[in-house]
PDB file of C-alpha atoms and ligand atoms in Angstrom:
ATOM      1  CA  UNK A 858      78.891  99.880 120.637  1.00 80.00           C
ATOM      2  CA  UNK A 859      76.899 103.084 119.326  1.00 77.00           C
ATOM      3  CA  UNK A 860      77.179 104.400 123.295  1.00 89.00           C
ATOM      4  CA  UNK A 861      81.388 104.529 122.274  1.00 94.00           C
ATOM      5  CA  UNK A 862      80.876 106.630 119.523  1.00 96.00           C
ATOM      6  CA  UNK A 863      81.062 110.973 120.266  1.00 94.00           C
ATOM      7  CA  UNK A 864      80.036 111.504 116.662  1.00 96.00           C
ATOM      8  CA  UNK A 865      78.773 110.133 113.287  1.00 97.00           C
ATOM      9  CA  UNK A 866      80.702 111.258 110.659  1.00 98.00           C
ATOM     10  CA  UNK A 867      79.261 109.483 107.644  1.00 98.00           C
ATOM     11  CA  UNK A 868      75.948 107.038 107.700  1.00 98.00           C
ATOM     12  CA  UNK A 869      76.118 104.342 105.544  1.00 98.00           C
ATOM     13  CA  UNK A 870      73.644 106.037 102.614  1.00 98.00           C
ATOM     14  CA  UNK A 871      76.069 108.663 102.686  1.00 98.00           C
ATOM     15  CA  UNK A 872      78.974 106.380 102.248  1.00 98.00           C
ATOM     16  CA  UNK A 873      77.261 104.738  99.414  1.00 98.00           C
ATOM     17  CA  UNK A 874      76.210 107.923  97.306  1.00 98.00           C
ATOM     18  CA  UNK A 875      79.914 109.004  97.873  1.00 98.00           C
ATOM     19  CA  UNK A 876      81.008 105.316  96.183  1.00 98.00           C
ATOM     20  CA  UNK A 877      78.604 105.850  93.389  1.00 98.00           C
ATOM     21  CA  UNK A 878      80.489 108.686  92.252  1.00 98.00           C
ATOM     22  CA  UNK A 879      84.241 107.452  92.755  1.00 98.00           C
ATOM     23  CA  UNK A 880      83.132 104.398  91.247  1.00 98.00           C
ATOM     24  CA  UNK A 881      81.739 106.317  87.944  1.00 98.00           C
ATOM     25  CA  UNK A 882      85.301 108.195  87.867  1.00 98.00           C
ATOM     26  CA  UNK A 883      87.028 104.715  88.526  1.00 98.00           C
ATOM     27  CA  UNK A 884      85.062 103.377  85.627  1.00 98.00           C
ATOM     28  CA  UNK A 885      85.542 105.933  83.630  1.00 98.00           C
ATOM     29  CA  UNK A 886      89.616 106.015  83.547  1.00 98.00           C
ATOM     30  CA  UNK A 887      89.602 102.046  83.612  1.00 98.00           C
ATOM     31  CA  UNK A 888      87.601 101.747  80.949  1.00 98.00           C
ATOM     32  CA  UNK A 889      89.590  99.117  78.267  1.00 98.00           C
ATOM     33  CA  UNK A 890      92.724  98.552  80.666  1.00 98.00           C
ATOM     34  CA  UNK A 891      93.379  95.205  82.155  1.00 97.00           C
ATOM     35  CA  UNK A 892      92.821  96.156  86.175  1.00 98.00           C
ATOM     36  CA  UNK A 893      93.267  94.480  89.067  1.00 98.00           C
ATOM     37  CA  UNK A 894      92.741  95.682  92.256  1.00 98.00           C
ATOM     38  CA  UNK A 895      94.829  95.207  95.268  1.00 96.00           C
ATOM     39  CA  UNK A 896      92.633  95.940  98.452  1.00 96.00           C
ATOM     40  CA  UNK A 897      94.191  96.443 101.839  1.00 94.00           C
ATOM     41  CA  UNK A 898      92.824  94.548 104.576  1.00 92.00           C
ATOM     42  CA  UNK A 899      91.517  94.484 107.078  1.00 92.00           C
ATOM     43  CA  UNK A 900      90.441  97.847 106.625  1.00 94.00           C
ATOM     44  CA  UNK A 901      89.164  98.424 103.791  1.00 97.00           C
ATOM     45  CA  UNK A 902      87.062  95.470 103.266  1.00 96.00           C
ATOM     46  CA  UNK A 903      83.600  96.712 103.351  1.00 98.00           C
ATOM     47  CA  UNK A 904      85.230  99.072 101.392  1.00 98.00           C
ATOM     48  CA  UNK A 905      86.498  97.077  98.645  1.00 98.00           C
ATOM     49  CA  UNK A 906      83.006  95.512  98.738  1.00 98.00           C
ATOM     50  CA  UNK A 907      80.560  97.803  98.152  1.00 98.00           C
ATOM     51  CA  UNK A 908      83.375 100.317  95.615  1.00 98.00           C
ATOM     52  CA  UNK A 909      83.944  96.739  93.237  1.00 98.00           C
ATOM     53  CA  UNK A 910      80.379  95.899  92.887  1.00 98.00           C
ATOM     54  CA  UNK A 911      79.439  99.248  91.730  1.00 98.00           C
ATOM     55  CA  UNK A 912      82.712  99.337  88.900  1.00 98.00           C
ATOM     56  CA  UNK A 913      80.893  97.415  85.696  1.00 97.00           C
ATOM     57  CA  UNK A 914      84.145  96.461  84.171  1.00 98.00           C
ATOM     58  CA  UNK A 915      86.013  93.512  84.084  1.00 97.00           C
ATOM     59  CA  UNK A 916      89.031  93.090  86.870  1.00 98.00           C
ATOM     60  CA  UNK A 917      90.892  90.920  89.261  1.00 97.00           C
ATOM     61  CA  UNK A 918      91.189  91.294  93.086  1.00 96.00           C
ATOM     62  CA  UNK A 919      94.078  90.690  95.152  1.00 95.00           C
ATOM     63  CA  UNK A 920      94.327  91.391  98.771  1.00 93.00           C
ATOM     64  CA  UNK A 921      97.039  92.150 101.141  1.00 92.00           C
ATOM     65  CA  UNK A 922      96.995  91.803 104.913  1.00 90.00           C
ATOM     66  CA  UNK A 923      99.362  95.148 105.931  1.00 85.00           C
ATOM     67  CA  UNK A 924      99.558  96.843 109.365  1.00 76.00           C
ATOM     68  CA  UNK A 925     100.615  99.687 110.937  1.00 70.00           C
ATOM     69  CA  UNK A 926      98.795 100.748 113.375  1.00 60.00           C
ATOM     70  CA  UNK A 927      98.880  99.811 117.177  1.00 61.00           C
ATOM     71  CA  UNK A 928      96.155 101.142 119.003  1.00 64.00           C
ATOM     72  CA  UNK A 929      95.080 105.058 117.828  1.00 71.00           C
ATOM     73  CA  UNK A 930      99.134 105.803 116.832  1.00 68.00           C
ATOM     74  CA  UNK A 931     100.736 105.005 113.573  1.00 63.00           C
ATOM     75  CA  UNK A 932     103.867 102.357 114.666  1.00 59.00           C
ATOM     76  CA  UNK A 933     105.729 104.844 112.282  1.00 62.00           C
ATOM     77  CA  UNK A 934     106.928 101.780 109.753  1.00 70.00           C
ATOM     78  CA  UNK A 935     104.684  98.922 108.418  1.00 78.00           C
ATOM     79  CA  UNK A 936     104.530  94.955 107.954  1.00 81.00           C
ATOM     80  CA  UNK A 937     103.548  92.962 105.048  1.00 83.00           C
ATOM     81  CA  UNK A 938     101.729  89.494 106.200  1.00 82.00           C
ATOM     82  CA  UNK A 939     102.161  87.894 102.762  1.00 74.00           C
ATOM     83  CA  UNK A 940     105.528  86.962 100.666  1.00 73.00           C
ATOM     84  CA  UNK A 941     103.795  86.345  97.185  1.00 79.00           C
ATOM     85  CA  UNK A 942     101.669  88.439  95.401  1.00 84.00           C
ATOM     86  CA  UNK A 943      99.434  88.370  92.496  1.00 87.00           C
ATOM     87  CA  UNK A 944     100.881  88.552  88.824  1.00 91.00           C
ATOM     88  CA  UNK A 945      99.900  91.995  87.707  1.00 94.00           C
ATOM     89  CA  UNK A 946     102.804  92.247  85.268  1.00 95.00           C
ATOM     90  CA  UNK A 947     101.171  94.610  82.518  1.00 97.00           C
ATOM     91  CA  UNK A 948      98.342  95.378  84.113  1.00 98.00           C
ATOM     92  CA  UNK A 949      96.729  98.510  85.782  1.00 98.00           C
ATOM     93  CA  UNK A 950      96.886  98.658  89.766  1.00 98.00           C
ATOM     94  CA  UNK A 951      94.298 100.389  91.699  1.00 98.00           C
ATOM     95  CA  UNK A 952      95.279  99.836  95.598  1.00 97.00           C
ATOM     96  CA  UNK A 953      92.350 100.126  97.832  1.00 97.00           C
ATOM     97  CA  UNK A 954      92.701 101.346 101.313  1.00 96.00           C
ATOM     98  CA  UNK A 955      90.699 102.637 104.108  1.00 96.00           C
ATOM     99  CA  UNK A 956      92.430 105.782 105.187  1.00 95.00           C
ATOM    100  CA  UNK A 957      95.403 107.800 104.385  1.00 92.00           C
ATOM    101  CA  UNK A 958      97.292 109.467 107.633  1.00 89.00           C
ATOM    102  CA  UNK A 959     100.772 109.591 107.221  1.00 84.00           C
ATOM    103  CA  UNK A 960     101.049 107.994 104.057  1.00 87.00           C
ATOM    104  CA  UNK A 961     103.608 105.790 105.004  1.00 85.00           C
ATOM    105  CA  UNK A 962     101.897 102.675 104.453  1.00 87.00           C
ATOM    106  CA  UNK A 963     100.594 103.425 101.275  1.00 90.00           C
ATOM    107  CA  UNK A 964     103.844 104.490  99.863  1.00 89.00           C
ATOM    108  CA  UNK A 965     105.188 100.913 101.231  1.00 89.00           C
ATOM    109  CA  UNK A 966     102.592  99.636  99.253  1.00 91.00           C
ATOM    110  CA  UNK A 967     103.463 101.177  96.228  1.00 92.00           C
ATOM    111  CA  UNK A 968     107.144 100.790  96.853  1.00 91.00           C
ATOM    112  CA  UNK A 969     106.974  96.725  96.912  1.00 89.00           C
ATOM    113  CA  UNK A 970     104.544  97.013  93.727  1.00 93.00           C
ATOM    114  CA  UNK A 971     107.132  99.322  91.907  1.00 93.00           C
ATOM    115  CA  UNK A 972     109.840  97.380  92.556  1.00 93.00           C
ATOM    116  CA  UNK A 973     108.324  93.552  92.386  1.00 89.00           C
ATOM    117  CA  UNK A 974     105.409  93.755  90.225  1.00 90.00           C
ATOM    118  CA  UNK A 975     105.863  95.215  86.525  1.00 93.00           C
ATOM    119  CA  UNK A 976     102.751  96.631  86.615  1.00 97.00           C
ATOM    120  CA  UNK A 977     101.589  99.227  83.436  1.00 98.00           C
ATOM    121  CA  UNK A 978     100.666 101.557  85.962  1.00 98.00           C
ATOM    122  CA  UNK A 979     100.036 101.822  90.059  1.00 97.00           C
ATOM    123  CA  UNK A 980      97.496 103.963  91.720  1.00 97.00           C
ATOM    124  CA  UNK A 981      95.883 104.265  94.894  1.00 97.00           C
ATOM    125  CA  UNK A 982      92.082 105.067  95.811  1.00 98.00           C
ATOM    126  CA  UNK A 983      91.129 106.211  99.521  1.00 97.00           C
ATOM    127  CA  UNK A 984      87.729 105.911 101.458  1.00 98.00           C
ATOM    128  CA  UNK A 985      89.139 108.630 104.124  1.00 96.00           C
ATOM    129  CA  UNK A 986      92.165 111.052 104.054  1.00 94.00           C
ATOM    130  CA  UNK A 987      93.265 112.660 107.152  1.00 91.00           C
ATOM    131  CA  UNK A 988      94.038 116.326 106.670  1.00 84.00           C
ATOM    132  CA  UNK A 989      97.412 117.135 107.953  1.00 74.00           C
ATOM    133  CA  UNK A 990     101.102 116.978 107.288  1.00 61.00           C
ATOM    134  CA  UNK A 991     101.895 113.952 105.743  1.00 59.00           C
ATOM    135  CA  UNK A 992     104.992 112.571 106.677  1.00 59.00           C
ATOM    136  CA  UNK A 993     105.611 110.270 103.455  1.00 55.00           C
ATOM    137  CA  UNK A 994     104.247 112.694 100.793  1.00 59.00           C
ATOM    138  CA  UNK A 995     102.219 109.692  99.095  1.00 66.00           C
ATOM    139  CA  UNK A 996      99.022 110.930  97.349  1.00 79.00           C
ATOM    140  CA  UNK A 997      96.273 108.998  97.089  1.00 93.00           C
ATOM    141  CA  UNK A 998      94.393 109.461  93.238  1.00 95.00           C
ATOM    142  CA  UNK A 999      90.988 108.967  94.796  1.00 97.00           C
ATOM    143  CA  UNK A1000      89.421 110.557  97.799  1.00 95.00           C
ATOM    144  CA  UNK A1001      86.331 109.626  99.499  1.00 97.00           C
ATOM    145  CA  UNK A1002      86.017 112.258 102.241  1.00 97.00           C
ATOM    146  CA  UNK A1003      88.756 114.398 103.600  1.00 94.00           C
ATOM    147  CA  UNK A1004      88.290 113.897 107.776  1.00 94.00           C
ATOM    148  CA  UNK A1005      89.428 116.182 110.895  1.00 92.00           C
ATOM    149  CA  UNK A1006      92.525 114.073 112.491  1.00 91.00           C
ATOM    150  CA  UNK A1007      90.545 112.118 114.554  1.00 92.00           C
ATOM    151  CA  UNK A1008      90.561 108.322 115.307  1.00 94.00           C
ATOM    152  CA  UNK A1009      87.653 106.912 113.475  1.00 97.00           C
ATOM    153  CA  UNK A1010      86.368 103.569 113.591  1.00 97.00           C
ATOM    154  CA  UNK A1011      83.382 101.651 111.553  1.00 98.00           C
ATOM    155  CA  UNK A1012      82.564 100.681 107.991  1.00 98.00           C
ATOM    156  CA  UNK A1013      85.276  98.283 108.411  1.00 98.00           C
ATOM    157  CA  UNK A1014      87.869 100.306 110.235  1.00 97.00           C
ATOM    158  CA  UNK A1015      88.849  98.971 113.634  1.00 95.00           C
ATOM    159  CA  UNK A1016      90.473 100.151 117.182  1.00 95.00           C
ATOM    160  CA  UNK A1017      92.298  96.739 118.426  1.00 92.00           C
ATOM    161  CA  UNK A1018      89.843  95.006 115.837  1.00 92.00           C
ATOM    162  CA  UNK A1019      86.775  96.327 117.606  1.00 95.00           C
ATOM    163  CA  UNK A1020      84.197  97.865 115.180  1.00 97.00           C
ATOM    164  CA  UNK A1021      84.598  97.264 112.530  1.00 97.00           C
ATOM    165  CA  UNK A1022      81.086  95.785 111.517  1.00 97.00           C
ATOM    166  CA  UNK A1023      79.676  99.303 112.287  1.00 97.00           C
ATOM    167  CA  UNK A1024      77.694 100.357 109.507  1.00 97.00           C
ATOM    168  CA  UNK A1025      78.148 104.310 109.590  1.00 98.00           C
ATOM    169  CA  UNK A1026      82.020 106.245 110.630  1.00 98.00           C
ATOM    170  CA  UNK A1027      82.628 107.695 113.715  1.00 98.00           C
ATOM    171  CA  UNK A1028      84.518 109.102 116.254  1.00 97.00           C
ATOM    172  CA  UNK A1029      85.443 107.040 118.970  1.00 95.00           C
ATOM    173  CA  UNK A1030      85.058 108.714 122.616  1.00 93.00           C
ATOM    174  CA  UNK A1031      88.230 108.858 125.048  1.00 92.00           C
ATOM    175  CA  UNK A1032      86.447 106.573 127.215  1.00 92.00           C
ATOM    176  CA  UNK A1033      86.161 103.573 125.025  1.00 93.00           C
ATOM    177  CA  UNK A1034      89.768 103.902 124.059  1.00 91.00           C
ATOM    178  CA  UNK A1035      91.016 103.329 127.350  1.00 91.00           C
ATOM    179  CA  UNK A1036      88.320 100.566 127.899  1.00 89.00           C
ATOM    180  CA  UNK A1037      90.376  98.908 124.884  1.00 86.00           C
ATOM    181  CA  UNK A1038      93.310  99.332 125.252  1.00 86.00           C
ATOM    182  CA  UNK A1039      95.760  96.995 125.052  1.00 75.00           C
TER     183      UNK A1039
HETATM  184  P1  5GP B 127      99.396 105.544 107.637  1.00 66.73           P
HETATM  185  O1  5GP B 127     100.458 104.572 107.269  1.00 66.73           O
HETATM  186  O2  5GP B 127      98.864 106.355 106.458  1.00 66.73           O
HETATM  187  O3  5GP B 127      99.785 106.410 108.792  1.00 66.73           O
HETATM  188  O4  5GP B 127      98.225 104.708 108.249  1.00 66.73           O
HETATM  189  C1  5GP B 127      97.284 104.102 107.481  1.00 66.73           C
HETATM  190  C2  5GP B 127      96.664 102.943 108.215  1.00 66.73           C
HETATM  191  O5  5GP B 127      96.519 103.231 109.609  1.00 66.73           O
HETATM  192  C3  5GP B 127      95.276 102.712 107.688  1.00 66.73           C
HETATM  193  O6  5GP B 127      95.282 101.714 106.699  1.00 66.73           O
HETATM  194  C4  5GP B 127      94.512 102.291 108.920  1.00 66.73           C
HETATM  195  O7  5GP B 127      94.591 100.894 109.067  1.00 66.73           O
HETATM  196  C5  5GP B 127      95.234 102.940 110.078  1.00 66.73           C
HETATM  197  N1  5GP B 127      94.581 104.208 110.524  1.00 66.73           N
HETATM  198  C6  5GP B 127      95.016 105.465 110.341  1.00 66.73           C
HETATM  199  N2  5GP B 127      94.174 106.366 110.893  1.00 66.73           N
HETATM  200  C7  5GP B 127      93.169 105.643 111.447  1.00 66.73           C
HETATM  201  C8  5GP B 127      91.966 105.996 112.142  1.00 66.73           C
HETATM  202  O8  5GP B 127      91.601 107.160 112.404  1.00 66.73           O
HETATM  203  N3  5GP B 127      91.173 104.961 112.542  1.00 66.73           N
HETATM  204  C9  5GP B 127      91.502 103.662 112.295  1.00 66.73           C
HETATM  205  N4  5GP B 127      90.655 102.750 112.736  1.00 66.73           N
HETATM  206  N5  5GP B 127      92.621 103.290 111.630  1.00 66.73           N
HETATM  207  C10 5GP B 127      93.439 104.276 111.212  1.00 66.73           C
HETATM  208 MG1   MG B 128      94.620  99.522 107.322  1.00 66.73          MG
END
C-alpha cells in the first residue's frame, strides 16, 4: 500500500495535534447546547473517532451512509443510503465529513437536515477542504487542513474502498489508480 502513495501529506501525530485544537474550538462553542453529531461515512470515520473522543461534553452520534464519488471524480449529484434519521428536533447539528470538494454533498446534507429535521441550528466541520472553485458555495465552519486538489486517500478516506485503514494522508500515484480502477 505505502509503494501507491507519491506523497504524505499529513502523518497521523500531525492529524491528531490538528484535532486537539478543532476539538478545543468545538468544545468551546458547544459548550451548554444539546449536540448531536451527524458523521458522514464511510469517510470520515476515523475521523469522527478520534475528533468525538477528544470533545468532553455530552452529545449524541448519528451517522449517515452518503456517496458521491465514483472513482477520483465527483458523480456531480449525491445518494442518501438511509430513509430515517435521528430526532435532532431542537438540538445543535455538527455534520462531520472527511473532505469538502465541490460542496455539493455537504450542502445535500444540510438541505435534507433543513428541511426534515427542526434542528436549533446546523453546521458542518471538515478534516480536509480542497482549495478551488466550489461549485455549490457550501462552507464548511471547521477546517482541518486546506489541501492542493489532489486525490487523497488514508485516515479513512478511500479510492474504490481501498485505503482507507492508512494511518497518515496521501497522494495516491497515477499508477495505482489505474491498477484500481473499476
Ligand atoms: P463533494 O460533494 O464535496 O464534491 O465531495 C465530497 C465527497 O467526495 C467526500 O465526502 C469524499 O467522500 C469524496 N472525495 C472528494 N475528494 C476526495 C479525495 O481527494 N479523495 C477521496 N478519497 N475522496 C474524495
Ligand atoms: Mg465521503
Amino acid at each position: 500500500m505505502q509503494g501507491d502513495i507519491d506523497r504524505i501529506l499529513y502523518h497521523e501525530t500531525t492529524i491528531l495535534s490538528r484535532l486537539d485544537e478543532m476539538a478545543h474550538t468545538i468544545a468551546k462553542d458547544y459548550e451548554g447546547k444539546e449536540l448531536t453529531v451527524v458523521s458522514i461515512l464511510n469517510g470520515s470515520f476515523i475521523f469522527m473517532a478520534d475528533l468525538l473522543r477528544r470533545i468532553p461534553l455530552p452529545l449524541q452520534i448519528d451517522s449517515w451512509s452518503v456517496s458521491s464519488y465514483h472513482g477520483t471524480k465527483s458523480k456531480g449529484r449525491i445518494e442518501f443510503r438511509q430513509n430515517s434519521i435521528a430526532d435532532v428536533t431542537g438540538r445543535h447539528v455538527l455534520i462531520l465529513d472527511d473532505i469538502l470538494d465541490s460542496g455539493l454533498t455537504l450542502r445535500a446534507i444540510k438541505d435534507r437536515l433543513a428541511a426534515e429535521s427542526g434542528a436549533a441550528s446546523i453546521r458542518s466541520c471538515v478534516l480536509l477542504r480542497k482549495k478551488l472553485q466550489r461549485e455549490a458555495a457550501t462552507v464548511a465552519d471547521y477546517v482541518g487542513f486546506e489541501i492542493p486538489d489532489e486525490f487523497v486517500v488514508g485516515y479513512g478516506l478511500d479510492y474504490n474502498e481501498q485505503y482507507r485503514n492508512l494511518p497518515y494522508i496521501g497522494v495516491l500515484n497515477e499508477e495505482a489508480i489505474r491498477r484500481h480502477a473499476r
